Amino acid sequence: MENIYKYIEDHASVPSDALQWVVRQTHIRTNHARMLSGAAQGQLLRMFVQMTGARRILELGTFTGYSAICLASALPQDGHLDTLELNDELEDLILEGFARAGLSDRIALHIGDCKQTLQRFRQEMGADAAPDPQDLYDIVYIDANKREYCEYYDLVFDLVRPGGLILADNVIWDGKVCQDPLPQDKQTLGIAAFNDKVSADSRVESVIMPVRDGLNIIRKK
C-alpha cells in the first residue's frame, strides 16, 4: 500500500516553492510532519475550490499551513480563507508560509480554541437567526481535534451555503474505524461517531474517499 501512496504522490502536480518550504520547515521545526496534507491531497483540495468556484472557505486545523495554501491558492483575487489553529507556537511559521505563497491578503489566521472561535463566528454571522447568504462559506475543511468532529459539524453546518461542501480529513483513521471490535480510544470513537452522524443526516449527501487517511466529502443539500 505504501508503494501505491508514493506513486500517487509522485504523480500529483509539483507543489509550489512555498509549499516545498512549508514541508521542509515542518520537518525541521515540528515532530509531526506526517500530519502534512501532502501533494496529492493538496492538489485535490485545490481542485475542489476550482470546480466549485468557491470564494469563501473555512478551515479547522491549520497545522503549518500546507492545506491552507493549497485551498487559498485556488481562490479568486477577492476570495477569502479563515483558518483556525490552537497551537500559537506555530504562528510565525504559518504566517511566513502564507507570505512566501503571496497569499497573506487572502488568508486570516485565527489562533485559539476551535469551538470558541466557531461560536464567535456564529454570533457575528447571525447563524442562529438568518445569516446573510453572502457571509456563508462555500467550503469548510475539517482537520482538527478528532474527538470533536461531531461538535465541529454541528457548529459549522449553518455557516455553509446550500450546495456547499464540508470536507473532513482522517475519517478512516489508519483503518481503526473498520476494526471489530472498535477500538475505544477517544479519537477513534470521535471519528466513528462523526462518520455515522453524517451518513444518517438527511440534510446532506456524502461519500468517503480513501485518499491518504480518508476524506469524507459532504455536500449540503
mmCIF file with all atom_site columns, C-alpha atoms in Angstrom:
data_model
loop_
_atom_site.group_PDB
_atom_site.id
_atom_site.type_symbol
_atom_site.label_atom_id
_atom_site.label_alt_id
_atom_site.label_comp_id
_atom_site.label_asym_id
_atom_site.label_entity_id
_atom_site.label_seq_id
_atom_site.pdbx_PDB_ins_code
_atom_site.Cartn_x
_atom_site.Cartn_y
_atom_site.Cartn_z
_atom_site.occupancy
_atom_site.B_iso_or_equiv
_atom_site.pdbx_formal_charge
_atom_site.auth_seq_id
_atom_site.auth_comp_id
_atom_site.auth_asym_id
_atom_site.auth_atom_id
_atom_site.pdbx_PDB_model_num
ATOM 1   C CA . MET A 1 1   ? 0.000   0.000  0.000  1.00 0.00 ? 1   MET A CA 1
ATOM 2   C CA . GLU A 1 2   ? 2.861   2.390  0.764  1.00 0.00 ? 2   GLU A CA 1
ATOM 3   C CA . ASN A 1 3   ? 4.107   1.936  -2.806 1.00 0.00 ? 3   ASN A CA 1
ATOM 4   C CA . ILE A 1 4   ? 0.683   2.970  -4.118 1.00 0.00 ? 4   ILE A CA 1
ATOM 5   C CA . TYR A 1 5   ? 0.624   6.095  -1.944 1.00 0.00 ? 5   TYR A CA 1
ATOM 6   C CA . LYS A 1 6   ? 4.128   7.016  -3.071 1.00 0.00 ? 6   LYS A CA 1
ATOM 7   C CA . TYR A 1 7   ? 3.196   6.501  -6.722 1.00 0.00 ? 7   TYR A CA 1
ATOM 8   C CA . ILE A 1 8   ? 0.150   8.750  -6.335 1.00 0.00 ? 8   ILE A CA 1
ATOM 9   C CA . GLU A 1 9   ? 2.190   11.448 -4.565 1.00 0.00 ? 9   GLU A CA 1
ATOM 10  C CA . ASP A 1 10  ? 4.891   11.271 -7.236 1.00 0.00 ? 10  ASP A CA 1
ATOM 11  C CA . HIS A 1 11  ? 2.310   11.792 -9.996 1.00 0.00 ? 11  HIS A CA 1
ATOM 12  C CA . ALA A 1 12  ? 0.450   14.709 -8.447 1.00 0.00 ? 12  ALA A CA 1
ATOM 13  C CA . SER A 1 13  ? 1.167   18.231 -9.688 1.00 0.00 ? 13  SER A CA 1
ATOM 14  C CA . VAL A 1 14  ? 4.502   19.523 -8.399 1.00 0.00 ? 14  VAL A CA 1
ATOM 15  C CA . PRO A 1 15  ? 3.996   21.611 -5.219 1.00 0.00 ? 15  PRO A CA 1
ATOM 16  C CA . SER A 1 16  ? 4.918   25.284 -5.390 1.00 0.00 ? 16  SER A CA 1
ATOM 17  C CA . ASP A 1 17  ? 8.164   26.625 -3.912 1.00 0.00 ? 17  ASP A CA 1
ATOM 18  C CA . ALA A 1 18  ? 6.177   27.942 -0.930 1.00 0.00 ? 18  ALA A CA 1
ATOM 19  C CA . LEU A 1 19  ? 4.651   24.523 -0.256 1.00 0.00 ? 19  LEU A CA 1
ATOM 20  C CA . GLN A 1 20  ? 8.053   22.852 -0.516 1.00 0.00 ? 20  GLN A CA 1
ATOM 21  C CA . TRP A 1 21  ? 9.359   25.400 2.018  1.00 0.00 ? 21  TRP A CA 1
ATOM 22  C CA . VAL A 1 22  ? 6.475   24.554 4.376  1.00 0.00 ? 22  VAL A CA 1
ATOM 23  C CA . VAL A 1 23  ? 7.301   20.845 4.087  1.00 0.00 ? 23  VAL A CA 1
ATOM 24  C CA . ARG A 1 24  ? 10.981  21.421 4.915  1.00 0.00 ? 24  ARG A CA 1
ATOM 25  C CA . GLN A 1 25  ? 10.198  23.716 7.840  1.00 0.00 ? 25  GLN A CA 1
ATOM 26  C CA . THR A 1 26  ? 7.595   21.306 9.196  1.00 0.00 ? 26  THR A CA 1
ATOM 27  C CA . HIS A 1 27  ? 10.195  18.519 9.288  1.00 0.00 ? 27  HIS A CA 1
ATOM 28  C CA . ILE A 1 28  ? 12.770  20.812 10.909 1.00 0.00 ? 28  ILE A CA 1
ATOM 29  C CA . ARG A 1 29  ? 10.569  22.629 13.432 1.00 0.00 ? 29  ARG A CA 1
ATOM 30  C CA . THR A 1 30  ? 7.906   20.075 14.439 1.00 0.00 ? 30  THR A CA 1
ATOM 31  C CA . ASN A 1 31  ? 7.692   16.412 15.395 1.00 0.00 ? 31  ASN A CA 1
ATOM 32  C CA . HIS A 1 32  ? 4.504   15.786 13.438 1.00 0.00 ? 32  HIS A CA 1
ATOM 33  C CA . ALA A 1 33  ? 5.424   16.044 9.752  1.00 0.00 ? 33  ALA A CA 1
ATOM 34  C CA . ARG A 1 34  ? 3.133   13.093 8.919  1.00 0.00 ? 34  ARG A CA 1
ATOM 35  C CA . MET A 1 35  ? 0.213   15.467 9.598  1.00 0.00 ? 35  MET A CA 1
ATOM 36  C CA . LEU A 1 36  ? 1.001   17.372 6.388  1.00 0.00 ? 36  LEU A CA 1
ATOM 37  C CA . SER A 1 37  ? -1.651  17.003 3.691  1.00 0.00 ? 37  SER A CA 1
ATOM 38  C CA . GLY A 1 38  ? 0.875   16.111 1.006  1.00 0.00 ? 38  GLY A CA 1
ATOM 39  C CA . ALA A 1 39  ? 0.979   16.776 -2.732 1.00 0.00 ? 39  ALA A CA 1
ATOM 40  C CA . ALA A 1 40  ? -1.917  14.544 -3.818 1.00 0.00 ? 40  ALA A CA 1
ATOM 41  C CA . GLN A 1 41  ? -4.409  15.681 -1.198 1.00 0.00 ? 41  GLN A CA 1
ATOM 42  C CA . GLY A 1 42  ? -3.281  19.273 -1.525 1.00 0.00 ? 42  GLY A CA 1
ATOM 43  C CA . GLN A 1 43  ? -3.936  19.170 -5.258 1.00 0.00 ? 43  GLN A CA 1
ATOM 44  C CA . LEU A 1 44  ? -7.338  17.571 -4.649 1.00 0.00 ? 44  LEU A CA 1
ATOM 45  C CA . LEU A 1 45  ? -8.261  20.413 -2.288 1.00 0.00 ? 45  LEU A CA 1
ATOM 46  C CA . ARG A 1 46  ? -7.195  22.957 -4.911 1.00 0.00 ? 46  ARG A CA 1
ATOM 47  C CA . MET A 1 47  ? -9.372  21.250 -7.489 1.00 0.00 ? 47  MET A CA 1
ATOM 48  C CA . PHE A 1 48  ? -12.409 21.270 -5.171 1.00 0.00 ? 48  PHE A CA 1
ATOM 49  C CA . VAL A 1 49  ? -12.047 25.050 -4.920 1.00 0.00 ? 49  VAL A CA 1
ATOM 50  C CA . GLN A 1 50  ? -11.672 25.414 -8.674 1.00 0.00 ? 50  GLN A CA 1
ATOM 51  C CA . MET A 1 51  ? -14.557 23.068 -9.534 1.00 0.00 ? 51  MET A CA 1
ATOM 52  C CA . THR A 1 52  ? -16.993 24.711 -7.111 1.00 0.00 ? 52  THR A CA 1
ATOM 53  C CA . GLY A 1 53  ? -15.978 28.285 -7.822 1.00 0.00 ? 53  GLY A CA 1
ATOM 54  C CA . ALA A 1 54  ? -15.593 28.806 -4.071 1.00 0.00 ? 54  ALA A CA 1
ATOM 55  C CA . ARG A 1 55  ? -14.989 32.339 -2.811 1.00 0.00 ? 55  ARG A CA 1
ATOM 56  C CA . ARG A 1 56  ? -15.195 31.811 0.959  1.00 0.00 ? 56  ARG A CA 1
ATOM 57  C CA . ILE A 1 57  ? -13.523 28.919 2.792  1.00 0.00 ? 57  ILE A CA 1
ATOM 58  C CA . LEU A 1 58  ? -13.249 27.945 6.454  1.00 0.00 ? 58  LEU A CA 1
ATOM 59  C CA . GLU A 1 59  ? -10.507 25.592 7.657  1.00 0.00 ? 59  GLU A CA 1
ATOM 60  C CA . LEU A 1 60  ? -10.417 23.967 11.096 1.00 0.00 ? 60  LEU A CA 1
ATOM 61  C CA . GLY A 1 61  ? -6.842  22.967 11.943 1.00 0.00 ? 61  GLY A CA 1
ATOM 62  C CA . THR A 1 62  ? -4.100  24.915 10.147 1.00 0.00 ? 62  THR A CA 1
ATOM 63  C CA . PHE A 1 63  ? -1.082  22.967 11.465 1.00 0.00 ? 63  PHE A CA 1
ATOM 64  C CA . THR A 1 64  ? 1.804   24.539 9.491  1.00 0.00 ? 64  THR A CA 1
ATOM 65  C CA . GLY A 1 65  ? -0.343  25.941 6.690  1.00 0.00 ? 65  GLY A CA 1
ATOM 66  C CA . TYR A 1 66  ? 0.115   23.466 3.823  1.00 0.00 ? 66  TYR A CA 1
ATOM 67  C CA . SER A 1 67  ? -3.589  22.794 3.198  1.00 0.00 ? 67  SER A CA 1
ATOM 68  C CA . ALA A 1 68  ? -4.490  26.459 3.745  1.00 0.00 ? 68  ALA A CA 1
ATOM 69  C CA . ILE A 1 69  ? -2.056  27.478 0.997  1.00 0.00 ? 69  ILE A CA 1
ATOM 70  C CA . CYS A 1 70  ? -3.480  24.818 -1.332 1.00 0.00 ? 70  CYS A CA 1
ATOM 71  C CA . LEU A 1 71  ? -7.047  25.990 -0.727 1.00 0.00 ? 71  LEU A CA 1
ATOM 72  C CA . ALA A 1 72  ? -6.352  29.726 -0.868 1.00 0.00 ? 72  ALA A CA 1
ATOM 73  C CA . SER A 1 73  ? -4.150  29.496 -3.974 1.00 0.00 ? 73  SER A CA 1
ATOM 74  C CA . ALA A 1 74  ? -7.209  28.434 -5.998 1.00 0.00 ? 74  ALA A CA 1
ATOM 75  C CA . LEU A 1 75  ? -9.402  31.293 -4.742 1.00 0.00 ? 75  LEU A CA 1
ATOM 76  C CA . PRO A 1 76  ? -10.135 34.321 -6.933 1.00 0.00 ? 76  PRO A CA 1
ATOM 77  C CA . GLN A 1 77  ? -8.356  37.573 -6.065 1.00 0.00 ? 77  GLN A CA 1
ATOM 78  C CA . ASP A 1 78  ? -11.252 38.700 -3.874 1.00 0.00 ? 78  ASP A CA 1
ATOM 79  C CA . GLY A 1 79  ? -11.658 35.283 -2.225 1.00 0.00 ? 79  GLY A CA 1
ATOM 80  C CA . HIS A 1 80  ? -11.080 34.716 1.486  1.00 0.00 ? 80  HIS A CA 1
ATOM 81  C CA . LEU A 1 81  ? -9.999  31.843 3.742  1.00 0.00 ? 81  LEU A CA 1
ATOM 82  C CA . ASP A 1 82  ? -10.432 31.792 7.526  1.00 0.00 ? 82  ASP A CA 1
ATOM 83  C CA . THR A 1 83  ? -8.181  29.193 9.135  1.00 0.00 ? 83  THR A CA 1
ATOM 84  C CA . LEU A 1 84  ? -8.295  28.192 12.816 1.00 0.00 ? 84  LEU A CA 1
ATOM 85  C CA . GLU A 1 85  ? -5.337  26.830 14.796 1.00 0.00 ? 85  GLU A CA 1
ATOM 86  C CA . LEU A 1 86  ? -4.933  26.098 18.506 1.00 0.00 ? 86  LEU A CA 1
ATOM 87  C CA . ASN A 1 87  ? -1.115  25.999 18.719 1.00 0.00 ? 87  ASN A CA 1
ATOM 88  C CA . ASP A 1 88  ? 0.209   29.562 18.935 1.00 0.00 ? 88  ASP A CA 1
ATOM 89  C CA . GLU A 1 89  ? 3.801   28.278 18.722 1.00 0.00 ? 89  GLU A CA 1
ATOM 90  C CA . LEU A 1 90  ? 3.208   27.612 15.012 1.00 0.00 ? 90  LEU A CA 1
ATOM 91  C CA . GLU A 1 91  ? 2.011   31.132 14.221 1.00 0.00 ? 91  GLU A CA 1
ATOM 92  C CA . ASP A 1 92  ? 5.308   32.528 12.884 1.00 0.00 ? 92  ASP A CA 1
ATOM 93  C CA . LEU A 1 93  ? 5.897   29.505 10.635 1.00 0.00 ? 93  LEU A CA 1
ATOM 94  C CA . ILE A 1 94  ? 2.329   29.629 9.319  1.00 0.00 ? 94  ILE A CA 1
ATOM 95  C CA . LEU A 1 95  ? 2.390   33.339 8.533  1.00 0.00 ? 95  LEU A CA 1
ATOM 96  C CA . GLU A 1 96  ? 5.767   33.152 6.806  1.00 0.00 ? 96  GLU A CA 1
ATOM 97  C CA . GLY A 1 97  ? 4.450   30.350 4.619  1.00 0.00 ? 97  GLY A CA 1
ATOM 98  C CA . PHE A 1 98  ? 1.422   32.442 3.657  1.00 0.00 ? 98  PHE A CA 1
ATOM 99  C CA . ALA A 1 99  ? 3.698   35.371 2.807  1.00 0.00 ? 99  ALA A CA 1
ATOM 100 C CA . ARG A 1 100 ? 6.014   33.205 0.695  1.00 0.00 ? 100 ARG A CA 1
ATOM 101 C CA . ALA A 1 101 ? 2.962   31.956 -1.208 1.00 0.00 ? 101 ALA A CA 1
ATOM 102 C CA . GLY A 1 102 ? 1.796   35.547 -1.777 1.00 0.00 ? 102 GLY A CA 1
ATOM 103 C CA . LEU A 1 103 ? -1.499  34.791 -0.033 1.00 0.00 ? 103 LEU A CA 1
ATOM 104 C CA . SER A 1 104 ? -1.352  36.884 3.134  1.00 0.00 ? 104 SER A CA 1
ATOM 105 C CA . ASP A 1 105 ? -4.154  39.136 1.863  1.00 0.00 ? 105 ASP A CA 1
ATOM 106 C CA . ARG A 1 106 ? -6.483  36.174 1.218  1.00 0.00 ? 106 ARG A CA 1
ATOM 107 C CA . ILE A 1 107 ? -5.978  34.253 4.482  1.00 0.00 ? 107 ILE A CA 1
ATOM 108 C CA . ALA A 1 108 ? -6.899  35.210 8.043  1.00 0.00 ? 108 ALA A CA 1
ATOM 109 C CA . LEU A 1 109 ? -5.275  33.076 10.758 1.00 0.00 ? 109 LEU A CA 1
ATOM 110 C CA . HIS A 1 110 ? -7.284  32.761 13.986 1.00 0.00 ? 110 HIS A CA 1
ATOM 111 C CA . ILE A 1 111 ? -5.309  31.379 16.941 1.00 0.00 ? 111 ILE A CA 1
ATOM 112 C CA . GLY A 1 112 ? -7.329  29.850 19.778 1.00 0.00 ? 112 GLY A CA 1
ATOM 113 C CA . ASP A 1 113 ? -9.751  27.097 20.697 1.00 0.00 ? 113 ASP A CA 1
ATOM 114 C CA . CYS A 1 114 ? -11.632 25.991 17.597 1.00 0.00 ? 114 CYS A CA 1
ATOM 115 C CA . LYS A 1 115 ? -15.049 25.647 19.211 1.00 0.00 ? 115 LYS A CA 1
ATOM 116 C CA . GLN A 1 116 ? -14.825 29.040 20.898 1.00 0.00 ? 116 GLN A CA 1
ATOM 117 C CA . THR A 1 117 ? -13.802 30.694 17.623 1.00 0.00 ? 117 THR A CA 1
ATOM 118 C CA . LEU A 1 118 ? -16.676 28.992 15.806 1.00 0.00 ? 118 LEU A CA 1
ATOM 119 C CA . GLN A 1 119 ? -19.136 30.177 18.443 1.00 0.00 ? 119 GLN A CA 1
ATOM 120 C CA . ARG A 1 120 ? -17.876 33.725 17.865 1.00 0.00 ? 120 ARG A CA 1
ATOM 121 C CA . PHE A 1 121 ? -18.232 33.344 14.098 1.00 0.00 ? 121 PHE A CA 1
ATOM 122 C CA . ARG A 1 122 ? -21.785 32.094 14.568 1.00 0.00 ? 122 ARG A CA 1
ATOM 123 C CA . GLN A 1 123 ? -22.677 35.138 16.662 1.00 0.00 ? 123 GLN A CA 1
ATOM 124 C CA . GLU A 1 124 ? -21.058 37.552 14.201 1.00 0.00 ? 124 GLU A CA 1
ATOM 125 C CA . MET A 1 125 ? -22.828 35.925 11.227 1.00 0.00 ? 125 MET A CA 1
ATOM 126 C CA . GLY A 1 126 ? -26.185 35.558 12.967 1.00 0.00 ? 126 GLY A CA 1
ATOM 127 C CA . ALA A 1 127 ? -26.186 31.817 12.313 1.00 0.00 ? 127 ALA A CA 1
ATOM 128 C CA . ASP A 1 128 ? -28.886 31.181 14.910 1.00 0.00 ? 128 ASP A CA 1
ATOM 129 C CA . ALA A 1 129 ? -31.249 33.525 13.064 1.00 0.00 ? 129 ALA A CA 1
ATOM 130 C CA . ALA A 1 130 ? -30.924 34.225 9.335  1.00 0.00 ? 130 ALA A CA 1
ATOM 131 C CA . PRO A 1 131 ? -27.327 34.868 8.233  1.00 0.00 ? 131 PRO A CA 1
ATOM 132 C CA . ASP A 1 132 ? -26.642 36.909 5.131  1.00 0.00 ? 132 ASP A CA 1
ATOM 133 C CA . PRO A 1 133 ? -26.177 34.366 2.285  1.00 0.00 ? 133 PRO A CA 1
ATOM 134 C CA . GLN A 1 134 ? -23.088 36.283 1.146  1.00 0.00 ? 134 GLN A CA 1
ATOM 135 C CA . ASP A 1 135 ? -21.417 35.584 4.501  1.00 0.00 ? 135 ASP A CA 1
ATOM 136 C CA . LEU A 1 136 ? -21.815 31.810 4.222  1.00 0.00 ? 136 LEU A CA 1
ATOM 137 C CA . TYR A 1 137 ? -18.879 29.576 3.351  1.00 0.00 ? 137 TYR A CA 1
ATOM 138 C CA . ASP A 1 138 ? -18.643 27.608 0.107  1.00 0.00 ? 138 ASP A CA 1
ATOM 139 C CA . ILE A 1 139 ? -16.259 25.035 1.603  1.00 0.00 ? 139 ILE A CA 1
ATOM 140 C CA . VAL A 1 140 ? -15.416 24.006 5.162  1.00 0.00 ? 140 VAL A CA 1
ATOM 141 C CA . TYR A 1 141 ? -12.368 21.781 5.647  1.00 0.00 ? 141 TYR A CA 1
ATOM 142 C CA . ILE A 1 142 ? -12.187 19.942 8.986  1.00 0.00 ? 142 ILE A CA 1
ATOM 143 C CA . ASP A 1 143 ? -8.789  18.631 10.102 1.00 0.00 ? 143 ASP A CA 1
ATOM 144 C CA . ALA A 1 144 ? -8.585  19.427 13.814 1.00 0.00 ? 144 ALA A CA 1
ATOM 145 C CA . ASN A 1 145 ? -9.175  17.507 17.079 1.00 0.00 ? 145 ASN A CA 1
ATOM 146 C CA . LYS A 1 146 ? -10.617 14.134 16.068 1.00 0.00 ? 146 LYS A CA 1
ATOM 147 C CA . ARG A 1 147 ? -12.505 13.816 19.359 1.00 0.00 ? 147 ARG A CA 1
ATOM 148 C CA . GLU A 1 148 ? -14.566 16.890 18.459 1.00 0.00 ? 148 GLU A CA 1
ATOM 149 C CA . TYR A 1 149 ? -15.561 16.273 14.838 1.00 0.00 ? 149 TYR A CA 1
ATOM 150 C CA . CYS A 1 150 ? -19.261 15.861 15.707 1.00 0.00 ? 150 CYS A CA 1
ATOM 151 C CA . GLU A 1 151 ? -19.259 19.166 17.580 1.00 0.00 ? 151 GLU A CA 1
ATOM 152 C CA . TYR A 1 152 ? -17.452 20.915 14.725 1.00 0.00 ? 152 TYR A CA 1
ATOM 153 C CA . TYR A 1 153 ? -20.028 19.566 12.275 1.00 0.00 ? 153 TYR A CA 1
ATOM 154 C CA . ASP A 1 154 ? -22.912 20.991 14.303 1.00 0.00 ? 154 ASP A CA 1
ATOM 155 C CA . LEU A 1 155 ? -21.177 24.348 14.711 1.00 0.00 ? 155 LEU A CA 1
ATOM 156 C CA . VAL A 1 156 ? -20.281 24.836 11.033 1.00 0.00 ? 156 VAL A CA 1
ATOM 157 C CA . PHE A 1 157 ? -23.377 23.394 9.393  1.00 0.00 ? 157 PHE A CA 1
ATOM 158 C CA . ASP A 1 158 ? -25.373 26.644 9.431  1.00 0.00 ? 158 ASP A CA 1
ATOM 159 C CA . LEU A 1 159 ? -22.315 28.545 8.195  1.00 0.00 ? 159 LEU A CA 1
ATOM 160 C CA . VAL A 1 160 ? -22.243 26.612 4.882  1.00 0.00 ? 160 VAL A CA 1
ATOM 161 C CA . ARG A 1 161 ? -24.339 27.670 1.911  1.00 0.00 ? 161 ARG A CA 1
ATOM 162 C CA . PRO A 1 162 ? -26.800 25.221 0.342  1.00 0.00 ? 162 PRO A CA 1
ATOM 163 C CA . GLY A 1 163 ? -24.826 23.244 -2.219 1.00 0.00 ? 163 GLY A CA 1
ATOM 164 C CA . GLY A 1 164 ? -21.602 23.920 -0.339 1.00 0.00 ? 164 GLY A CA 1
ATOM 165 C CA . LEU A 1 165 ? -19.097 21.313 0.800  1.00 0.00 ? 165 LEU A CA 1
ATOM 166 C CA . ILE A 1 166 ? -17.868 20.108 4.164  1.00 0.00 ? 166 ILE A CA 1
ATOM 167 C CA . LEU A 1 167 ? -14.639 18.120 3.770  1.00 0.00 ? 167 LEU A CA 1
ATOM 168 C CA . ALA A 1 168 ? -13.442 16.081 6.756  1.00 0.00 ? 168 ALA A CA 1
ATOM 169 C CA . ASP A 1 169 ? -9.942  14.572 6.845  1.00 0.00 ? 169 ASP A CA 1
ATOM 170 C CA . ASN A 1 170 ? -8.649  11.421 8.598  1.00 0.00 ? 170 ASN A CA 1
ATOM 171 C CA . VAL A 1 171 ? -12.040 9.693  8.621  1.00 0.00 ? 171 VAL A CA 1
ATOM 172 C CA . ILE A 1 172 ? -10.564 6.210  8.073  1.00 0.00 ? 172 ILE A CA 1
ATOM 173 C CA . TRP A 1 173 ? -8.151  6.872  10.944 1.00 0.00 ? 173 TRP A CA 1
ATOM 174 C CA . ASP A 1 174 ? -5.480  4.373  9.961  1.00 0.00 ? 174 ASP A CA 1
ATOM 175 C CA . GLY A 1 175 ? -8.186  1.730  9.455  1.00 0.00 ? 175 GLY A CA 1
ATOM 176 C CA . LYS A 1 176 ? -9.258  1.765  13.097 1.00 0.00 ? 176 LYS A CA 1
ATOM 177 C CA . VAL A 1 177 ? -12.866 2.729  12.270 1.00 0.00 ? 177 VAL A CA 1
ATOM 178 C CA . CYS A 1 178 ? -13.185 -0.571 10.360 1.00 0.00 ? 178 CYS A CA 1
ATOM 179 C CA . GLN A 1 179 ? -11.972 -2.795 13.187 1.00 0.00 ? 179 GLN A CA 1
ATOM 180 C CA . ASP A 1 180 ? -14.288 -5.140 15.056 1.00 0.00 ? 180 ASP A CA 1
ATOM 181 C CA . PRO A 1 181 ? -14.409 -4.622 17.947 1.00 0.00 ? 181 PRO A CA 1
ATOM 182 C CA . LEU A 1 182 ? -13.982 -0.899 17.526 1.00 0.00 ? 182 LEU A CA 1
ATOM 183 C CA . PRO A 1 183 ? -11.009 0.487  19.479 1.00 0.00 ? 183 PRO A CA 1
ATOM 184 C CA . GLN A 1 184 ? -12.224 2.526  22.441 1.00 0.00 ? 184 GLN A CA 1
ATOM 185 C CA . ASP A 1 185 ? -9.737  5.402  22.370 1.00 0.00 ? 185 ASP A CA 1
ATOM 186 C CA . LYS A 1 186 ? -11.422 8.801  22.172 1.00 0.00 ? 186 LYS A CA 1
ATOM 187 C CA . GLN A 1 187 ? -10.028 9.715  18.749 1.00 0.00 ? 187 GLN A CA 1
ATOM 188 C CA . THR A 1 188 ? -11.344 6.554  17.071 1.00 0.00 ? 188 THR A CA 1
ATOM 189 C CA . LEU A 1 189 ? -14.702 6.859  18.813 1.00 0.00 ? 189 LEU A CA 1
ATOM 190 C CA . GLY A 1 190 ? -14.941 10.504 17.748 1.00 0.00 ? 190 GLY A CA 1
ATOM 191 C CA . ILE A 1 191 ? -14.237 9.758  14.085 1.00 0.00 ? 191 ILE A CA 1
ATOM 192 C CA . ALA A 1 192 ? -16.561 6.716  14.003 1.00 0.00 ? 192 ALA A CA 1
ATOM 193 C CA . ALA A 1 193 ? -19.381 8.725  15.580 1.00 0.00 ? 193 ALA A CA 1
ATOM 194 C CA . PHE A 1 194 ? -18.824 11.511 13.055 1.00 0.00 ? 194 PHE A CA 1
ATOM 195 C CA . ASN A 1 195 ? -18.997 9.166  10.068 1.00 0.00 ? 195 ASN A CA 1
ATOM 196 C CA . ASP A 1 196 ? -22.201 7.610  11.443 1.00 0.00 ? 196 ASP A CA 1
ATOM 197 C CA . LYS A 1 197 ? -23.690 11.050 12.092 1.00 0.00 ? 197 LYS A CA 1
ATOM 198 C CA . VAL A 1 198 ? -23.019 12.236 8.554  1.00 0.00 ? 198 VAL A CA 1
ATOM 199 C CA . SER A 1 199 ? -24.323 9.078  6.873  1.00 0.00 ? 199 SER A CA 1
ATOM 200 C CA . ALA A 1 200 ? -27.588 9.375  8.837  1.00 0.00 ? 200 ALA A CA 1
ATOM 201 C CA . ASP A 1 201 ? -28.051 13.098 8.110  1.00 0.00 ? 201 ASP A CA 1
ATOM 202 C CA . SER A 1 202 ? -30.808 13.593 5.511  1.00 0.00 ? 202 SER A CA 1
ATOM 203 C CA . ARG A 1 203 ? -29.696 17.215 5.000  1.00 0.00 ? 203 ARG A CA 1
ATOM 204 C CA . VAL A 1 204 ? -26.578 16.100 3.133  1.00 0.00 ? 204 VAL A CA 1
ATOM 205 C CA . GLU A 1 205 ? -25.201 13.582 0.672  1.00 0.00 ? 205 GLU A CA 1
ATOM 206 C CA . SER A 1 206 ? -21.742 12.187 1.309  1.00 0.00 ? 206 SER A CA 1
ATOM 207 C CA . VAL A 1 207 ? -19.055 9.754  0.257  1.00 0.00 ? 207 VAL A CA 1
ATOM 208 C CA . ILE A 1 208 ? -15.782 8.716  1.914  1.00 0.00 ? 208 ILE A CA 1
ATOM 209 C CA . MET A 1 209 ? -12.806 8.624  -0.442 1.00 0.00 ? 209 MET A CA 1
ATOM 210 C CA . PRO A 1 210 ? -9.759  6.525  0.538  1.00 0.00 ? 210 PRO A CA 1
ATOM 211 C CA . VAL A 1 211 ? -7.357  9.424  -0.040 1.00 0.00 ? 211 VAL A CA 1
ATOM 212 C CA . ARG A 1 212 ? -4.431  9.089  2.369  1.00 0.00 ? 212 ARG A CA 1
ATOM 213 C CA . ASP A 1 213 ? -6.200  8.624  5.725  1.00 0.00 ? 213 ASP A CA 1
ATOM 214 C CA . GLY A 1 214 ? -9.708  9.062  4.323  1.00 0.00 ? 214 GLY A CA 1
ATOM 215 C CA . LEU A 1 215 ? -11.605 12.160 3.192  1.00 0.00 ? 215 LEU A CA 1
ATOM 216 C CA . ASN A 1 216 ? -15.352 12.475 3.826  1.00 0.00 ? 216 ASN A CA 1
ATOM 217 C CA . ILE A 1 217 ? -16.880 14.654 1.104  1.00 0.00 ? 217 ILE A CA 1
ATOM 218 C CA . ILE A 1 218 ? -20.179 16.062 2.321  1.00 0.00 ? 218 ILE A CA 1
ATOM 219 C CA . ARG A 1 219 ? -22.492 18.185 0.167  1.00 0.00 ? 219 ARG A CA 1
ATOM 220 C CA . LYS A 1 220 ? -25.150 20.248 1.905  1.00 0.00 ? 220 LYS A CA 1
ATOM 221 C CA . LYS A 1 221 ? -28.466 19.958 0.030  1.00 0.00 ? 221 LYS A CA 1
#
